[in-house]
Amino acid sequence: MADPWILSYEGYDPQEESLREALCALGNGRFATRGAAEEFAADGVHYPGTYIAGGYNRVESEVAGHTVSNEDLVNFPNWLPLTFRPEGGEWVDFSRDQLLFYRQDLNMRDGVLLRRYRIHDGAGRETSVSSRRIVHMHQPQYAAVEYCITPENWSGRVYVRSLIDGSVMNRGVERYRQLNGQHLTILRKGPVAPEGVYLVAQTTQSRIEVAVAARTRVWVDTPALHRLDLPAKSVDDEHIVGEEYSFPVEEDRTYTVEKVVALHTSRDRGITESGLDARLAITRSPGFEALFRTHKLAWQQLWSRCDMFLFTPGQLQPEFSPEQLILRLHIFHLLQTVSPNSIGRDVSVPARGLHGEAYRGHIFWDELFIFPFFTLSLPEITRSLLFYRYHRLDMARRLAAEAGYRGAMFPWQSSSDGREETQQLHLNPRSGNWDPDHSRLQRHINAAIAYNVWQYYKATEDMQFMESHGAEMLLEIARFWCSATTFNEETGRYEIVGVMGPDEYHEKYPDREEGGLRNNAYTNVMAVWCIDRARDVLMLLRPGRRNELCAMLELTDDELERWNHIANGMTVCFHDGVISQFQGYEQLEEFDWAGYERKYGNIERLDRILKAEGDTPDRYRVSKQADVVMLFYLLTPKELRLIFERLGYPFDDDTIERNMAYYMERTSHGSTLSKVVFSSVLDRIDRTTGFQLFRDALRSDIGDVQGGTTPEGIHLGAMAGTVDIVLRHYAGIDVTGDTINFTPRLPEQLKGLRLPIKYRGNWLHLEITQEKFLITVEENGPQPAHILVGGQLCEINPGESREFLLDKVES
Ligand code: BGC
């Protein structure tokens, strides 16, 4: 039976290799390396990539006579290369040799990638190889490979080559290849005494030094494990450093090559000079087995806090289910992208993880989908990630001022210093044209940041963070929204114009040149929500702190009075009984969905299809992703009703259902985030379709459903979104009120769910079946847990459990 901890691939398929590399990447929140084979450099099939959290560099490129400047998450020196050849033979090459067997297993419980293969070369020699690879989760400077070679039917001499390859470039995304991908200069390299080699590279503009040191040893297995004392022949190329060993081998004995690597950067803390630190780390490093032991322990501890266990009540053995495997895969990649090792590192979550180069490693509103998981498992991580935004608050103020606004306007795409990183032009790979890109007008990113601050506070009651940093962000964002609002004399209402909603298919009105739309409902309602929260936070602060902040920000009663007017008089447009995605939506044409499906099959990326036809989705009622529906995703019906009624608009019992039906028919789900949102909202309305979309969302990356985007990096927002559906809907956790509320309800396809969460200092262990909900407060918790179950308050002491029958729990 398949193991729900192991993602396995049987057989070697060059076409699928880049997808496997992304899905089998290993990382520790500080750096990650794609699951590429040790034996190959980037060659069209393989793409080894190592990315360091916050490791950005800016370069200029010439495109169609223009100079464009891009900041990329850099592909740093490849520490993987390890290969062998028999005497008189060639280095292993899967395209030449005959592969008799190939298997790759990502063991997520232990955080180890295993590869096994058996190869037949031109001279009739058969050799088996098995390797284990880790990127250390507790000592985040270390990574290691153990590579075992067994000559099956021959004896002779074997040559082993172990390198650090600094010749790498950013070449992982085909459509960026005409841009400059050269980010590194090699500063120095050479041997390490008493053993090993090192290489120091520096990014060309941001001047981040990255040092990699490697130590390679060889062991033979029989009679007892015994280290071979071999002289190393050095390899020293312009950008590459390494060692070669050769030794006699006997048929049917196993020779183990162990490569331990240390990686340090000039941005690390507690260091002197990265090259020296890496060299010292490698001389002090234990071997693979000892590193693996502590690495496994770190993963064990993380899983004890983060696992979601699906089970069938009454059965002793866990059953295998694809949902279980994929949920773990998603949690695994979340923890590899940000982990306790990320804390204090001035980083946030690149939309595509540390797993590839798509979107250049930039940070988007996807934080909104990713933070809730951390907030309920490792809230100290969310806190650290929120600082990424706080440290860029001044830049956001500058961006607001440059655009003629007040307060803080965070960029749609952010990376090192928080300037706007969104391109003005975007290459359409279907047509080969560079189309104008207005996506920077997605000002709703600011609502996402405010929402994240507020959610973190609600789940943790971390008033210290709120007083010292959170409140300032909320107030500056609210101020931005108010300054971006204009009063319409005709309607007597406030409006926000020139923005884009989350649906990136609508960048502008079809008959207009300039980008942006009027009164995007999601933006406007969330702006009101932000103002509400900013006013709440003023009430929450100690008077002394409130006065300090108001003085520092020059926030006056007059300004607060204007906030009040806006929060009571914002525009929301309606048509045909539904909320209009933006003003004038009803004037757009309906789209021929069936016709296009017949013609193109998969039409998720309708924007590219239409633009390649010389048309534009701007003309049609088509959405790439949830837009109006985002409101139902983020805010409870009660919250929405309060806002709508205060604004003088209807919000009846059927509003959500009506809008869902309308927009469901008009959404292509061209973003992997979309099905997460629809599934989540449908969970309250139509559980069958909701669960179907949950399953679809689970398949986004493992099935590479967008046909080629996952190899360029996982979709971390969608991964986290699926985990969040389990937390928020199946476990029914709601932290938006003053006390956590549980209304668990498993879909009929799931029998049992067990998971831990952390809420205001207490670890709560939840066990949910179709009939019952059992909650246990972990021993030694700081205080009794006060929780609501179906709105009913109960107090549970540390070490105690309480069981609830679900048919008695109100949803
Ligand atoms: C989506 C955005 C998302 C971005 C990064 C785009 O395709 O439309 O909503 O933030 O990808 O994941």
PDB file of C-alpha atoms in Angstrom, residues 366-582:
ATOM      1  CA  ASP A 366      -0.628  35.510  -1.643  1.00  0.00           C
ATOM      2  CA  GLU A 367       0.478  36.133   1.956  1.00  0.00           C
ATOM      3  CA  LEU A 368      -3.237  36.394   2.636  1.00  0.00           C
ATOM      4  CA  PHE A 369      -3.667  32.706   1.837  1.00  0.00           C
ATOM      5  CA  ILE A 370      -0.438  31.575   3.470  1.00  0.00           C
ATOM      6  CA  PHE A 371      -0.331  33.311   6.848  1.00  0.00           C
ATOM      7  CA  PRO A 372      -3.436  31.690   8.434  1.00  0.00           C
ATOM      8  CA  PHE A 373      -1.756  28.272   8.503  1.00  0.00           C
ATOM      9  CA  PHE A 374       1.287  29.665  10.303  1.00  0.00           C
ATOM     10  CA  THR A 375      -0.802  31.802  12.613  1.00  0.00           C
ATOM     11  CA  LEU A 376      -2.546  28.686  13.913  1.00  0.00           C
ATOM     12  CA  SER A 377       0.564  26.501  14.144  1.00  0.00           C
ATOM     13  CA  LEU A 378       3.717  28.592  14.506  1.00  0.00           C
ATOM     14  CA  PRO A 379       2.467  32.147  15.107  1.00  0.00           C
ATOM     15  CA  GLU A 380       5.985  33.425  15.768  1.00  0.00           C
ATOM     16  CA  ILE A 381       6.578  32.856  12.051  1.00  0.00           C
ATOM     17  CA  THR A 382       3.644  35.039  11.024  1.00  0.00           C
ATOM     18  CA  ARG A 383       4.924  37.725  13.368  1.00  0.00           C
ATOM     19  CA  SER A 384       8.318  37.625  11.703  1.00  0.00           C
ATOM     20  CA  LEU A 385       6.783  37.699   8.223  1.00  0.00           C
ATOM     21  CA  LEU A 386       4.682  40.733   9.164  1.00  0.00           C
ATOM     22  CA  PHE A 387       7.928  42.524   9.946  1.00  0.00           C
ATOM     23  CA  TYR A 388       8.898  42.099   6.304  1.00  0.00           C
ATOM     24  CA  ARG A 389       6.093  44.560   5.549  1.00  0.00           C
ATOM     25  CA  TYR A 390       6.803  46.784   8.534  1.00  0.00           C
ATOM     26  CA  HIS A 391      10.407  47.223   7.420  1.00  0.00           C
ATOM     27  CA  ARG A 392       9.084  48.467   4.079  1.00  0.00           C
ATOM     28  CA  LEU A 393       6.508  50.821   5.523  1.00  0.00           C
ATOM     29  CA  ASP A 394       8.598  53.871   4.718  1.00  0.00           C
ATOM     30  CA  MET A 395       8.975  52.750   1.124  1.00  0.00           C
ATOM     31  CA  ALA A 396       5.193  52.255   1.013  1.00  0.00           C
ATOM     32  CA  ARG A 397       4.774  55.816   2.280  1.00  0.00           C
ATOM     33  CA  ARG A 398       7.042  56.998  -0.485  1.00  0.00           C
ATOM     34  CA  LEU A 399       5.070  55.019  -3.093  1.00  0.00           C
ATOM     35  CA  ALA A 400       1.864  56.606  -1.820  1.00  0.00           C
ATOM     36  CA  ALA A 401       3.363  60.099  -1.927  1.00  0.00           C
ATOM     37  CA  GLU A 402       4.720  59.607  -5.449  1.00  0.00           C
ATOM     38  CA  ALA A 403       1.254  58.584  -6.622  1.00  0.00           C
ATOM     39  CA  GLY A 404      -0.255  61.644  -4.945  1.00  0.00           C
ATOM     40  CA  TYR A 405      -1.703  59.858  -1.908  1.00  0.00           C
ATOM     41  CA  ARG A 406      -1.139  59.881   1.822  1.00  0.00           C
ATOM     42  CA  GLY A 407      -0.417  56.991   4.163  1.00  0.00           C
ATOM     43  CA  ALA A 408       1.257  53.814   2.979  1.00  0.00           C
ATOM     44  CA  MET A 409       0.653  52.187  -0.402  1.00  0.00           C
ATOM     45  CA  PHE A 410       2.385  48.828  -0.552  1.00  0.00           C
ATOM     46  CA  PRO A 411       3.442  47.560  -3.999  1.00  0.00           C
ATOM     47  CA  TRP A 412       1.648  44.801  -5.840  1.00  0.00           C
ATOM     48  CA  GLN A 413       4.943  42.936  -6.274  1.00  0.00           C
ATOM     49  CA  SER A 414       7.606  43.359  -3.650  1.00  0.00           C
ATOM     50  CA  SER A 415      11.079  41.984  -3.120  1.00  0.00           C
ATOM     51  CA  SER A 416      14.168  43.475  -1.498  1.00  0.00           C
ATOM     52  CA  ASP A 417      13.494  47.114  -0.620  1.00  0.00           C
ATOM     53  CA  GLY A 418       9.731  47.214  -1.113  1.00  0.00           C
ATOM     54  CA  ARG A 419       9.610  49.303  -4.255  1.00  0.00           C
ATOM     55  CA  GLU A 420       7.051  48.382  -6.915  1.00  0.00           C
ATOM     56  CA  GLU A 421       8.542  45.445  -8.825  1.00  0.00           C
ATOM     57  CA  THR A 422       5.657  44.888 -11.240  1.00  0.00           C
ATOM     58  CA  GLN A 423       6.698  45.150 -14.854  1.00  0.00           C
ATOM     59  CA  GLN A 424       5.133  47.747 -17.108  1.00  0.00           C
ATOM     60  CA  LEU A 425       5.183  45.249 -19.985  1.00  0.00           C
ATOM     61  CA  HIS A 426       4.437  41.552 -19.882  1.00  0.00           C
ATOM     62  CA  LEU A 427       5.389  38.962 -22.473  1.00  0.00           C
ATOM     63  CA  ASN A 428       2.488  36.903 -23.800  1.00  0.00           C
ATOM     64  CA  PRO A 429       4.091  33.540 -24.563  1.00  0.00           C
ATOM     65  CA  ARG A 430       1.209  32.674 -26.914  1.00  0.00           C
ATOM     66  CA  SER A 431       1.649  35.682 -29.199  1.00  0.00           C
ATOM     67  CA  GLY A 432       5.264  36.594 -28.430  1.00  0.00           C
ATOM     68  CA  ASN A 433       4.119  40.204 -27.887  1.00  0.00           C
ATOM     69  CA  TRP A 434       4.928  42.432 -24.974  1.00  0.00           C
ATOM     70  CA  ASP A 435       1.554  43.641 -23.706  1.00  0.00           C
ATOM     71  CA  PRO A 436       1.118  46.556 -21.287  1.00  0.00           C
ATOM     72  CA  ASP A 437       0.747  45.289 -17.733  1.00  0.00           C
ATOM     73  CA  HIS A 438      -1.497  47.320 -15.450  1.00  0.00           C
ATOM     74  CA  SER A 439      -1.495  44.788 -12.642  1.00  0.00           C
ATOM     75  CA  ARG A 440       0.306  47.174 -10.299  1.00  0.00           C
ATOM     76  CA  LEU A 441      -3.086  48.858  -9.948  1.00  0.00           C
ATOM     77  CA  GLN A 442      -4.102  45.999  -7.651  1.00  0.00           C
ATOM     78  CA  ARG A 443      -4.158  48.273  -4.652  1.00  0.00           C
ATOM     79  CA  HIS A 444      -6.110  45.602  -2.768  1.00  0.00           C
ATOM     80  CA  ILE A 445      -2.705  44.264  -1.676  1.00  0.00           C
ATOM     81  CA  ASN A 446      -2.980  46.880   1.075  1.00  0.00           C
ATOM     82  CA  ALA A 447      -6.197  45.344   2.358  1.00  0.00           C
ATOM     83  CA  ALA A 448      -4.467  41.954   2.416  1.00  0.00           C
ATOM     84  CA  ILE A 449      -1.650  43.328   4.575  1.00  0.00           C
ATOM     85  CA  ALA A 450      -4.080  44.965   6.979  1.00  0.00           C
ATOM     86  CA  TYR A 451      -6.138  41.775   7.100  1.00  0.00           C
ATOM     87  CA  ASN A 452      -3.017  39.758   7.954  1.00  0.00           C
ATOM     88  CA  VAL A 453      -2.055  42.097  10.779  1.00  0.00           C
ATOM     89  CA  TRP A 454      -5.544  41.931  12.196  1.00  0.00           C
ATOM     90  CA  GLN A 455      -5.879  38.140  11.881  1.00  0.00           C
ATOM     91  CA  TYR A 456      -2.550  37.628  13.588  1.00  0.00           C
ATOM     92  CA  TYR A 457      -3.645  39.861  16.434  1.00  0.00           C
ATOM     93  CA  LYS A 458      -7.000  38.086  16.767  1.00  0.00           C
ATOM     94  CA  ALA A 459      -5.418  34.637  16.950  1.00  0.00           C
ATOM     95  CA  THR A 460      -2.616  35.586  19.328  1.00  0.00           C
ATOM     96  CA  GLU A 461      -3.757  38.679  21.215  1.00  0.00           C
ATOM     97  CA  ASP A 462      -0.173  39.870  20.741  1.00  0.00           C
ATOM     98  CA  MET A 463      -0.838  43.396  21.958  1.00  0.00           C
ATOM     99  CA  GLN A 464       2.851  44.116  22.154  1.00  0.00           C
ATOM    100  CA  PHE A 465       3.189  43.644  18.396  1.00  0.00           C
ATOM    101  CA  MET A 466       0.053  45.652  17.787  1.00  0.00           C
ATOM    102  CA  GLU A 467       1.268  48.558  19.901  1.00  0.00           C
ATOM    103  CA  SER A 468       4.785  48.617  18.559  1.00  0.00           C
ATOM    104  CA  HIS A 469       4.222  47.887  14.853  1.00  0.00           C
ATOM    105  CA  GLY A 470       0.805  46.527  13.815  1.00  0.00           C
ATOM    106  CA  ALA A 471      -1.243  49.612  14.661  1.00  0.00           C
ATOM    107  CA  GLU A 472       1.020  51.888  12.662  1.00  0.00           C
ATOM    108  CA  MET A 473       0.584  49.697   9.587  1.00  0.00           C
ATOM    109  CA  LEU A 474      -3.208  49.584   9.998  1.00  0.00           C
ATOM    110  CA  LEU A 475      -3.457  53.334  10.426  1.00  0.00           C
ATOM    111  CA  GLU A 476      -1.206  54.140   7.488  1.00  0.00           C
ATOM    112  CA  ILE A 477      -3.090  51.740   5.228  1.00  0.00           C
ATOM    113  CA  ALA A 478      -6.454  53.197   6.265  1.00  0.00           C
ATOM    114  CA  ARG A 479      -5.056  56.644   5.598  1.00  0.00           C
ATOM    115  CA  PHE A 480      -3.963  55.557   2.133  1.00  0.00           C
ATOM    116  CA  TRP A 481      -7.439  54.235   1.337  1.00  0.00           C
ATOM    117  CA  CYS A 482      -9.047  57.451   2.461  1.00  0.00           C
ATOM    118  CA  SER A 483      -6.708  59.573   0.398  1.00  0.00           C
ATOM    119  CA  ALA A 484      -7.368  57.349  -2.642  1.00  0.00           C
ATOM    120  CA  THR A 485     -11.091  57.969  -2.254  1.00  0.00           C
ATOM    121  CA  THR A 486     -12.925  60.762  -4.008  1.00  0.00           C
ATOM    122  CA  PHE A 487     -16.365  62.184  -3.342  1.00  0.00           C
ATOM    123  CA  ASN A 488     -18.840  61.980  -6.199  1.00  0.00           C
ATOM    124  CA  GLU A 489     -21.142  65.006  -6.000  1.00  0.00           C
ATOM    125  CA  GLU A 490     -23.749  63.344  -8.208  1.00  0.00           C
ATOM    126  CA  THR A 491     -24.169  60.156  -6.222  1.00  0.00           C
ATOM    127  CA  GLY A 492     -23.263  61.691  -2.880  1.00  0.00           C
ATOM    128  CA  ARG A 493     -20.929  58.760  -2.293  1.00  0.00           C
ATOM    129  CA  TYR A 494     -17.243  58.064  -2.048  1.00  0.00           C
ATOM    130  CA  GLU A 495     -15.490  56.084  -4.740  1.00  0.00           C
ATOM    131  CA  ILE A 496     -12.155  54.569  -5.636  1.00  0.00           C
ATOM    132  CA  VAL A 497     -11.180  54.793  -9.279  1.00  0.00           C
ATOM    133  CA  GLY A 498      -8.241  53.624 -11.387  1.00  0.00           C
ATOM    134  CA  VAL A 499      -7.711  50.294  -9.651  1.00  0.00           C
ATOM    135  CA  MET A 500      -7.795  46.615 -10.536  1.00  0.00           C
ATOM    136  CA  GLY A 501      -9.469  43.918  -8.487  1.00  0.00           C
ATOM    137  CA  PRO A 502      -7.941  40.469  -7.988  1.00  0.00           C
ATOM    138  CA  ASP A 503      -9.342  39.396 -11.380  1.00  0.00           C
ATOM    139  CA  GLU A 504      -6.418  40.178 -13.644  1.00  0.00           C
ATOM    140  CA  TYR A 505      -8.466  39.744 -16.823  1.00  0.00           C
ATOM    141  CA  HIS A 506      -9.870  43.208 -16.305  1.00  0.00           C
ATOM    142  CA  GLU A 507      -7.177  45.784 -16.424  1.00  0.00           C
ATOM    143  CA  LYS A 508      -9.138  48.647 -17.945  1.00  0.00           C
ATOM    144  CA  TYR A 509     -12.343  49.532 -19.776  1.00  0.00           C
ATOM    145  CA  PRO A 510     -12.255  48.143 -23.323  1.00  0.00           C
ATOM    146  CA  ASP A 511     -12.696  51.530 -24.951  1.00  0.00           C
ATOM    147  CA  ARG A 512     -10.059  53.298 -22.845  1.00  0.00           C
ATOM    148  CA  GLU A 513      -6.310  53.532 -23.068  1.00  0.00           C
ATOM    149  CA  GLU A 514      -5.534  54.121 -19.418  1.00  0.00           C
ATOM    150  CA  GLY A 515      -5.461  51.221 -16.992  1.00  0.00           C
ATOM    151  CA  GLY A 516      -7.801  50.776 -14.067  1.00  0.00           C
ATOM    152  CA  LEU A 517     -11.487  50.465 -13.293  1.00  0.00           C
ATOM    153  CA  ARG A 518     -13.995  52.362 -11.205  1.00  0.00           C
ATOM    154  CA  ASN A 519     -15.344  51.057  -7.931  1.00  0.00           C
ATOM    155  CA  ASN A 520     -14.139  47.502  -7.810  1.00  0.00           C
ATOM    156  CA  ALA A 521     -16.487  46.051  -5.184  1.00  0.00           C
ATOM    157  CA  TYR A 522     -13.826  43.970  -3.450  1.00  0.00           C
ATOM    158  CA  THR A 523     -11.453  46.918  -3.178  1.00  0.00           C
ATOM    159  CA  ASN A 524     -14.109  49.333  -1.958  1.00  0.00           C
ATOM    160  CA  VAL A 525     -15.594  47.035   0.687  1.00  0.00           C
ATOM    161  CA  MET A 526     -12.158  45.997   1.935  1.00  0.00           C
ATOM    162  CA  ALA A 527     -11.135  49.650   2.108  1.00  0.00           C
ATOM    163  CA  VAL A 528     -14.105  50.223   4.420  1.00  0.00           C
ATOM    164  CA  TRP A 529     -13.116  47.141   6.416  1.00  0.00           C
ATOM    165  CA  CYS A 530      -9.573  48.524   6.772  1.00  0.00           C
ATOM    166  CA  ILE A 531     -10.897  51.850   8.017  1.00  0.00           C
ATOM    167  CA  ASP A 532     -13.084  50.018  10.533  1.00  0.00           C
ATOM    168  CA  ARG A 533     -10.110  48.042  11.833  1.00  0.00           C
ATOM    169  CA  ALA A 534      -7.938  51.147  12.031  1.00  0.00           C
ATOM    170  CA  ARG A 535     -10.623  52.785  14.145  1.00  0.00           C
ATOM    171  CA  ASP A 536     -10.862  49.636  16.293  1.00  0.00           C
ATOM    172  CA  VAL A 537      -7.151  49.649  16.881  1.00  0.00           C
ATOM    173  CA  LEU A 538      -7.258  53.227  18.097  1.00  0.00           C
ATOM    174  CA  MET A 539      -9.775  52.114  20.721  1.00  0.00           C
ATOM    175  CA  LEU A 540      -7.645  49.115  21.589  1.00  0.00           C
ATOM    176  CA  LEU A 541      -4.416  50.970  22.277  1.00  0.00           C
ATOM    177  CA  ARG A 542      -3.558  52.255  25.711  1.00  0.00           C
ATOM    178  CA  PRO A 543      -4.358  55.991  25.708  1.00  0.00           C
ATOM    179  CA  GLY A 544      -0.675  56.853  26.098  1.00  0.00           C
ATOM    180  CA  ARG A 545       0.324  54.810  23.068  1.00  0.00           C
ATOM    181  CA  ARG A 546      -2.638  56.081  21.053  1.00  0.00           C
ATOM    182  CA  ASN A 547      -1.586  59.664  21.712  1.00  0.00           C
ATOM    183  CA  GLU A 548       2.001  58.906  20.784  1.00  0.00           C
ATOM    184  CA  LEU A 549       1.023  57.276  17.507  1.00  0.00           C
ATOM    185  CA  CYS A 550      -1.490  59.961  16.572  1.00  0.00           C
ATOM    186  CA  ALA A 551       1.115  62.623  17.291  1.00  0.00           C
ATOM    187  CA  MET A 552       3.783  60.820  15.275  1.00  0.00           C
ATOM    188  CA  LEU A 553       1.454  60.229  12.315  1.00  0.00           C
ATOM    189  CA  GLU A 554      -0.204  63.654  12.678  1.00  0.00           C
ATOM    190  CA  LEU A 555      -3.571  61.959  12.750  1.00  0.00           C
ATOM    191  CA  THR A 556      -6.128  64.580  13.663  1.00  0.00           C
ATOM    192  CA  ASP A 557      -9.793  64.461  14.694  1.00  0.00           C
ATOM    193  CA  ASP A 558     -10.689  66.109  11.385  1.00  0.00           C
ATOM    194  CA  GLU A 559      -9.024  63.333   9.451  1.00  0.00           C
ATOM    195  CA  LEU A 560     -10.757  60.709  11.581  1.00  0.00           C
ATOM    196  CA  GLU A 561     -14.037  62.465  10.880  1.00  0.00           C
ATOM    197  CA  ARG A 562     -13.422  62.078   7.153  1.00  0.00           C
ATOM    198  CA  TRP A 563     -12.613  58.373   7.666  1.00  0.00           C
ATOM    199  CA  ASN A 564     -15.972  58.094   9.329  1.00  0.00           C
ATOM    200  CA  HIS A 565     -17.777  59.635   6.355  1.00  0.00           C
ATOM    201  CA  ILE A 566     -16.024  57.326   3.925  1.00  0.00           C
ATOM    202  CA  ALA A 567     -16.752  54.223   6.015  1.00  0.00           C
ATOM    203  CA  ASN A 568     -20.426  55.203   5.883  1.00  0.00           C
ATOM    204  CA  GLY A 569     -20.658  56.350   2.298  1.00  0.00           C
ATOM    205  CA  MET A 570     -18.543  54.133   0.043  1.00  0.00           C
ATOM    206  CA  THR A 571     -19.888  53.095  -3.375  1.00  0.00           C
ATOM    207  CA  VAL A 572     -20.770  49.521  -4.267  1.00  0.00           C
ATOM    208  CA  CYS A 573     -22.389  48.901  -7.667  1.00  0.00           C
ATOM    209  CA  PHE A 574     -25.050  46.306  -8.436  1.00  0.00           C
ATOM    210  CA  HIS A 575     -26.633  44.836 -11.565  1.00  0.00           C
ATOM    211  CA  ASP A 576     -29.112  42.028 -12.215  1.00  0.00           C
ATOM    212  CA  GLY A 577     -29.472  41.486  -8.469  1.00  0.00           C
ATOM    213  CA  VAL A 578     -25.748  40.833  -7.933  1.00  0.00           C
ATOM    214  CA  ILE A 579     -22.801  42.912  -6.769  1.00  0.00           C
ATOM    215  CA  SER A 580     -21.011  44.297  -9.842  1.00  0.00           C
ATOM    216  CA  GLN A 581     -17.374  43.364  -9.916  1.00  0.00           C
ATOM    217  CA  PHE A 582     -16.816  46.988 -10.886  1.00  0.00           C
TER     218      PHE A 582
END
